[in-house]
Structure formats: C-alpha cells, structure tokens
Amino acid sequence: MKIIILNSSPRKNGNTTKLCDAFCEGVAATATSPEITTIFLNELNFKGCQSCFACKLRGSKQYGRCSLNDELTSVLTAVSEADCIVVASPIYLMDVNSSAKALLERLCFSLGSYEAGYRSLATKQVDVVTIYTMNATKEFAPVKAMDNVDMFLGHIFSTPHRLCSYDTYQFSDYSKYVADVFNEAEKAKQKENEFPKDLQKAYTLGADIVSRLLEK
C-alpha cells in the first residue's frame, strides 16, 4: 500500500503538516506496513506548466507525461504508482499556495487529455485526499477555489475526500505582529477547542482510506 503526502506548506511544523501527520498516524494504526512517503514541495526546485504541449503531442513518447525535467519529475512518477495521494495546502489569497498550484498544473494538465470527453490518462484509479488549512473562518472560506482543485483531481483520479481546517492560529505570539483585525484570545480558543477535532478527523480519514484500499 503506497501513500504519498504532497505537502505544499513552507512550515514543516505548521497546521498543515500536523494534519498530514495525524492522517499518517491513522494509516499506520490501521494498515500493515504501509509505505508512506511525505514530500515537502517547498523544498523542491520546480516550475509550473510551461505550456509546451509536449504532453499532448500525437505519437510522442511524452504523450500524457510532463516533459519538464526538474525536481518534481520523480514526484509525478511516484504519484502514478501510488494507491493514495494526499494534496495538502494552506490557503493564501483565497486559493491554494503557489507550490500546490504548480504541482497541480504539471500533474493534471498532462494527464487530462484533449481526447473526446477529455479522457483521463492516469494508469490507475488513485484514491485522493485534499487537506486545506486557512486563517479564514468557514463562512469566508474560498469554496470555489477548493472545488476547482477537487474537480480536476477527481477527473484525473477519483473524487477527493476533503478535510478543511478553518480559522487557524497563525502566530506563536500575536503581540509581535500587526494583526489588529484578529482577537488573539478567540484565536487561542479556536486552537484549543477546534484544532484537536480537526486532527482527529485527519486520523479517522487515514484509517478510513486504508479500509477503502483493502476493499479494492
């Protein structure tokens, strides 16, 4: 059982990473010797789609494959061999961050054909999990942006299982930053009362994914 965590957060100990870790704990507690690989996209040197269209070239060995050769290339290969992928991103400017965006361009555009019906070129039906963390409350969450990501991943692989963590705690000490629009006490209360529930949801989701994979 191969599971790949694609974490686009620049914070290796932040909220997004903690949710990914909880998901992995749920997997490890349920599966026998799962192969879990965590990739921090922010540590890799790669670009987004360069619009070269090599992945669409008729009769080419690159058909359905991104032709760029950089530190994301081996990641895309690993994704094609996985049983489950987790795409985890913090929300910046009402959308997934730049690392996640570049990954999705390279992954989804190459595997999304221009054949009749826009046939997916993925070689297997991979289970997908999306994890989104954001400072925004649920009321102001960028649902359309998340729907767009999930729609493309769902078309290529399978409908994602989505987990959102809202109103997250951003700073270790709010007094050091100009952030007058936020109430630190309310943020701390949210972190204490709600974030543990999100961690439990991530753990449960990891266990549930294992059960789904074992049923296949």
CSV table of C-alpha atoms in Angstrom, one decimal:
chain,number,residue,atom,x,y,z
A,1,MET,CA,0.0,0.0,0.0
A,2,LYS,CA,1.7,3.2,-1.3
A,3,ILE,CA,0.6,6.5,0.1
A,4,ILE,CA,2.2,9.8,-0.9
A,5,ILE,CA,1.7,13.0,1.0
A,6,LEU,CA,2.2,16.1,-1.1
A,7,ASN,CA,2.6,18.9,1.4
A,8,SER,CA,2.9,22.4,-0.1
A,9,SER,CA,3.2,24.3,3.2
A,10,PRO,CA,6.5,26.1,3.8
A,11,ARG,CA,6.1,25.4,7.5
A,12,LYS,CA,7.3,21.9,8.4
A,13,ASN,CA,5.8,22.2,11.9
A,14,GLY,CA,2.7,24.1,11.0
A,15,ASN,CA,-1.0,23.3,10.9
A,16,THR,CA,-1.0,21.7,7.5
A,17,THR,CA,1.9,19.4,8.5
A,18,LYS,CA,0.2,18.4,11.8
A,19,LEU,CA,-2.9,17.4,9.9
A,20,CYS,CA,-0.8,15.3,7.5
A,21,ASP,CA,0.9,13.7,10.4
A,22,ALA,CA,-2.4,12.8,12.0
A,23,PHE,CA,-3.6,11.3,8.7
A,24,CYS,CA,-0.4,9.2,8.6
A,25,GLU,CA,-1.0,8.0,12.2
A,26,GLY,CA,-4.4,6.9,11.2
A,27,VAL,CA,-3.0,5.0,8.3
A,28,ALA,CA,-0.2,3.4,10.3
A,29,ALA,CA,-2.6,2.3,13.0
A,30,THR,CA,-4.9,0.5,10.5
A,31,ALA,CA,-2.6,-0.8,7.8
A,32,THR,CA,0.1,-3.5,8.0
A,33,SER,CA,3.4,-2.0,6.9
A,34,PRO,CA,2.1,0.9,4.7
A,35,GLU,CA,4.6,2.6,2.5
A,36,ILE,CA,4.1,6.3,3.3
A,37,THR,CA,6.2,9.0,1.6
A,38,THR,CA,5.9,12.6,2.6
A,39,ILE,CA,7.2,15.2,0.1
A,40,PHE,CA,7.6,18.9,1.1
A,41,LEU,CA,7.0,20.7,-2.1
A,42,ASN,CA,8.5,23.9,-0.8
A,43,GLU,CA,11.9,22.2,-0.5
A,44,LEU,CA,11.9,21.2,-4.2
A,45,ASN,CA,13.2,23.3,-7.2
A,46,PHE,CA,10.5,23.1,-9.8
A,47,LYS,CA,8.3,25.2,-12.1
A,48,GLY,CA,4.6,25.2,-13.0
A,49,CYS,CA,3.4,24.2,-16.5
A,50,GLN,CA,5.4,25.9,-19.3
A,51,SER,CA,2.7,25.5,-21.9
A,52,CYS,CA,5.0,23.5,-24.2
A,53,PHE,CA,2.2,21.0,-25.1
A,54,ALA,CA,4.7,18.1,-25.3
A,55,CYS,CA,2.2,16.1,-23.2
A,56,LYS,CA,-0.4,16.5,-26.0
A,57,LEU,CA,1.9,15.7,-29.0
A,58,ARG,CA,0.4,13.0,-31.2
A,59,GLY,CA,2.6,9.9,-31.4
A,60,SER,CA,5.1,11.2,-28.8
A,61,LYS,CA,6.6,9.1,-26.0
A,62,GLN,CA,5.8,12.1,-23.8
A,63,TYR,CA,2.1,11.9,-24.5
A,64,GLY,CA,0.3,12.1,-21.2
A,65,ARG,CA,3.5,12.9,-19.4
A,66,CYS,CA,5.0,16.2,-18.4
A,67,SER,CA,8.2,16.8,-20.4
A,68,LEU,CA,9.9,19.1,-17.9
A,69,ASN,CA,12.9,17.6,-16.1
A,70,ASP,CA,13.3,19.0,-12.7
A,71,GLU,CA,12.9,18.0,-9.0
A,72,LEU,CA,9.2,17.4,-9.5
A,73,THR,CA,9.7,14.8,-12.3
A,74,SER,CA,10.3,11.9,-9.9
A,75,VAL,CA,7.4,13.0,-7.8
A,76,LEU,CA,5.0,12.8,-10.7
A,77,THR,CA,6.3,9.3,-11.5
A,78,ALA,CA,5.7,8.3,-7.8
A,79,VAL,CA,2.2,9.7,-7.9
A,80,SER,CA,1.4,7.5,-10.9
A,81,GLU,CA,2.4,4.4,-8.9
A,82,ALA,CA,0.7,5.3,-5.6
A,83,ASP,CA,-2.5,3.8,-4.2
A,84,CYS,CA,-3.5,7.1,-2.5
A,85,ILE,CA,-2.2,10.7,-2.7
A,86,VAL,CA,-2.8,13.5,-0.2
A,87,VAL,CA,-2.6,17.0,-1.6
A,88,ALA,CA,-2.3,19.4,1.4
A,89,SER,CA,-2.1,23.1,1.1
A,90,PRO,CA,-2.5,26.2,3.2
A,91,ILE,CA,-4.9,28.8,1.6
A,92,TYR,CA,-3.2,32.0,0.7
A,93,LEU,CA,-5.1,34.8,-1.1
A,94,MET,CA,-8.2,32.7,-1.3
A,95,ASP,CA,-6.6,29.8,-3.1
A,96,VAL,CA,-4.0,27.0,-2.7
A,97,ASN,CA,-0.5,28.4,-2.5
A,98,SER,CA,2.0,28.6,-5.4
A,99,SER,CA,3.7,25.3,-4.8
A,100,ALA,CA,0.4,23.4,-4.8
A,101,LYS,CA,-0.7,25.3,-7.9
A,102,ALA,CA,2.5,24.5,-9.8
A,103,LEU,CA,2.1,20.8,-8.8
A,104,LEU,CA,-1.5,20.7,-10.0
A,105,GLU,CA,-0.7,22.3,-13.3
A,106,ARG,CA,2.0,19.7,-14.0
A,107,LEU,CA,0.0,16.8,-12.7
A,108,CYS,CA,-3.5,17.4,-14.0
A,109,PHE,CA,-2.7,19.1,-17.3
A,110,SER,CA,-0.5,16.3,-18.6
A,111,LEU,CA,-3.0,13.6,-17.5
A,112,GLY,CA,-6.0,15.4,-18.7
A,113,SER,CA,-6.2,14.6,-22.4
A,114,TYR,CA,-7.9,16.6,-25.2
A,115,GLU,CA,-9.4,13.4,-26.5
A,116,ALA,CA,-13.1,13.0,-26.8
A,117,GLY,CA,-14.7,13.5,-23.4
A,118,TYR,CA,-11.3,14.8,-22.0
A,119,ARG,CA,-10.4,11.2,-21.1
A,120,SER,CA,-8.1,10.8,-18.1
A,121,LEU,CA,-4.7,9.3,-19.0
A,122,ALA,CA,-4.0,8.1,-15.4
A,123,THR,CA,-2.9,4.5,-15.4
A,124,LYS,CA,-4.8,3.6,-12.2
A,125,GLN,CA,-7.6,5.0,-10.1
A,126,VAL,CA,-5.8,6.5,-7.2
A,127,ASP,CA,-7.6,7.5,-4.0
A,128,VAL,CA,-7.3,11.2,-3.3
A,129,VAL,CA,-7.4,13.2,-0.1
A,130,THR,CA,-7.2,17.0,-0.1
A,131,ILE,CA,-6.3,18.9,3.1
A,132,TYR,CA,-6.8,22.7,3.3
A,133,THR,CA,-5.8,24.9,6.2
A,134,MET,CA,-6.7,28.6,6.4
A,135,ASN,CA,-6.9,31.7,8.6
A,136,ALA,CA,-10.4,32.3,7.2
A,137,THR,CA,-13.5,31.2,9.0
A,138,LYS,CA,-15.8,28.6,7.4
A,139,GLU,CA,-18.1,31.5,6.4
A,140,PHE,CA,-15.4,33.2,4.3
A,141,ALA,CA,-13.6,30.1,3.0
A,142,PRO,CA,-12.8,30.0,-0.7
A,143,VAL,CA,-15.1,27.1,-1.5
A,144,LYS,CA,-15.0,27.7,-5.3
A,145,ALA,CA,-11.1,27.5,-5.3
A,146,MET,CA,-11.2,24.2,-3.3
A,147,ASP,CA,-14.0,22.9,-5.6
A,148,ASN,CA,-11.8,23.7,-8.6
A,149,VAL,CA,-8.8,21.7,-7.3
A,150,ASP,CA,-11.0,18.8,-6.2
A,151,MET,CA,-12.8,18.8,-9.6
A,152,PHE,CA,-9.5,18.4,-11.6
A,153,LEU,CA,-8.1,15.8,-9.2
A,154,GLY,CA,-11.4,14.0,-9.3
A,155,HIS,CA,-11.5,13.9,-13.1
A,156,ILE,CA,-7.9,12.5,-13.3
A,157,PHE,CA,-8.1,10.1,-10.4
A,158,SER,CA,-11.1,9.8,-8.1
A,159,THR,CA,-13.3,12.2,-6.2
A,160,PRO,CA,-11.2,13.6,-3.3
A,161,HIS,CA,-12.0,13.2,0.3
A,162,ARG,CA,-11.8,16.8,1.6
A,163,LEU,CA,-10.7,18.0,5.0
A,164,CYS,CA,-10.7,21.7,5.9
A,165,SER,CA,-9.3,23.4,9.0
A,166,TYR,CA,-10.7,26.9,9.4
A,167,ASP,CA,-9.7,29.9,11.5
A,168,THR,CA,-6.2,28.6,12.2
A,169,TYR,CA,-3.8,30.0,14.7
A,170,GLN,CA,-1.1,31.8,12.6
A,171,PHE,CA,1.5,33.3,15.0
A,172,SER,CA,3.2,31.9,18.1
A,173,ASP,CA,2.9,35.4,19.7
A,174,TYR,CA,0.3,37.7,18.2
A,175,SER,CA,1.7,40.7,20.1
A,176,LYS,CA,4.8,40.7,17.8
A,177,TYR,CA,2.7,41.3,14.7
A,178,VAL,CA,0.4,44.0,13.3
A,179,ALA,CA,-2.7,41.9,13.2
A,180,ASP,CA,-5.3,44.2,14.8
A,181,VAL,CA,-8.2,42.6,12.9
A,182,PHE,CA,-7.8,39.3,14.9
A,183,ASN,CA,-8.7,38.7,18.5
A,184,GLU,CA,-5.8,36.6,19.9
A,185,ALA,CA,-8.0,35.2,22.7
A,186,GLU,CA,-10.6,34.0,20.2
A,187,LYS,CA,-7.8,32.5,18.0
A,188,ALA,CA,-6.3,30.7,21.0
A,189,LYS,CA,-9.8,29.3,22.0
A,190,GLN,CA,-10.2,28.1,18.4
A,191,LYS,CA,-6.8,26.4,18.5
A,192,GLU,CA,-7.6,24.8,21.9
A,193,ASN,CA,-11.1,23.6,21.1
A,194,GLU,CA,-11.4,23.1,17.4
A,195,PHE,CA,-8.0,22.2,16.0
A,196,PRO,CA,-7.8,18.9,18.0
A,197,LYS,CA,-11.1,17.9,16.4
A,198,ASP,CA,-9.5,18.6,13.0
A,199,LEU,CA,-6.6,16.4,13.9
A,200,GLN,CA,-9.0,13.6,15.0
A,201,LYS,CA,-10.8,13.9,11.6
A,202,ALA,CA,-7.5,13.6,9.8
A,203,TYR,CA,-6.6,10.5,11.8
A,204,THR,CA,-10.0,8.9,11.1
A,205,LEU,CA,-9.7,9.8,7.4
A,206,GLY,CA,-6.3,8.0,7.3
A,207,ALA,CA,-7.9,4.9,8.9
A,208,ASP,CA,-10.9,5.1,6.5
A,209,ILE,CA,-8.7,5.3,3.4
A,210,VAL,CA,-6.9,2.2,4.4
A,211,SER,CA,-10.2,0.4,4.8
A,212,ARG,CA,-11.2,1.6,1.3
A,213,LEU,CA,-8.0,0.4,-0.2
A,214,LEU,CA,-8.2,-3.0,1.4
A,215,GLU,CA,-11.7,-3.5,0.0
A,216,LYS,CA,-10.5,-3.0,-3.6
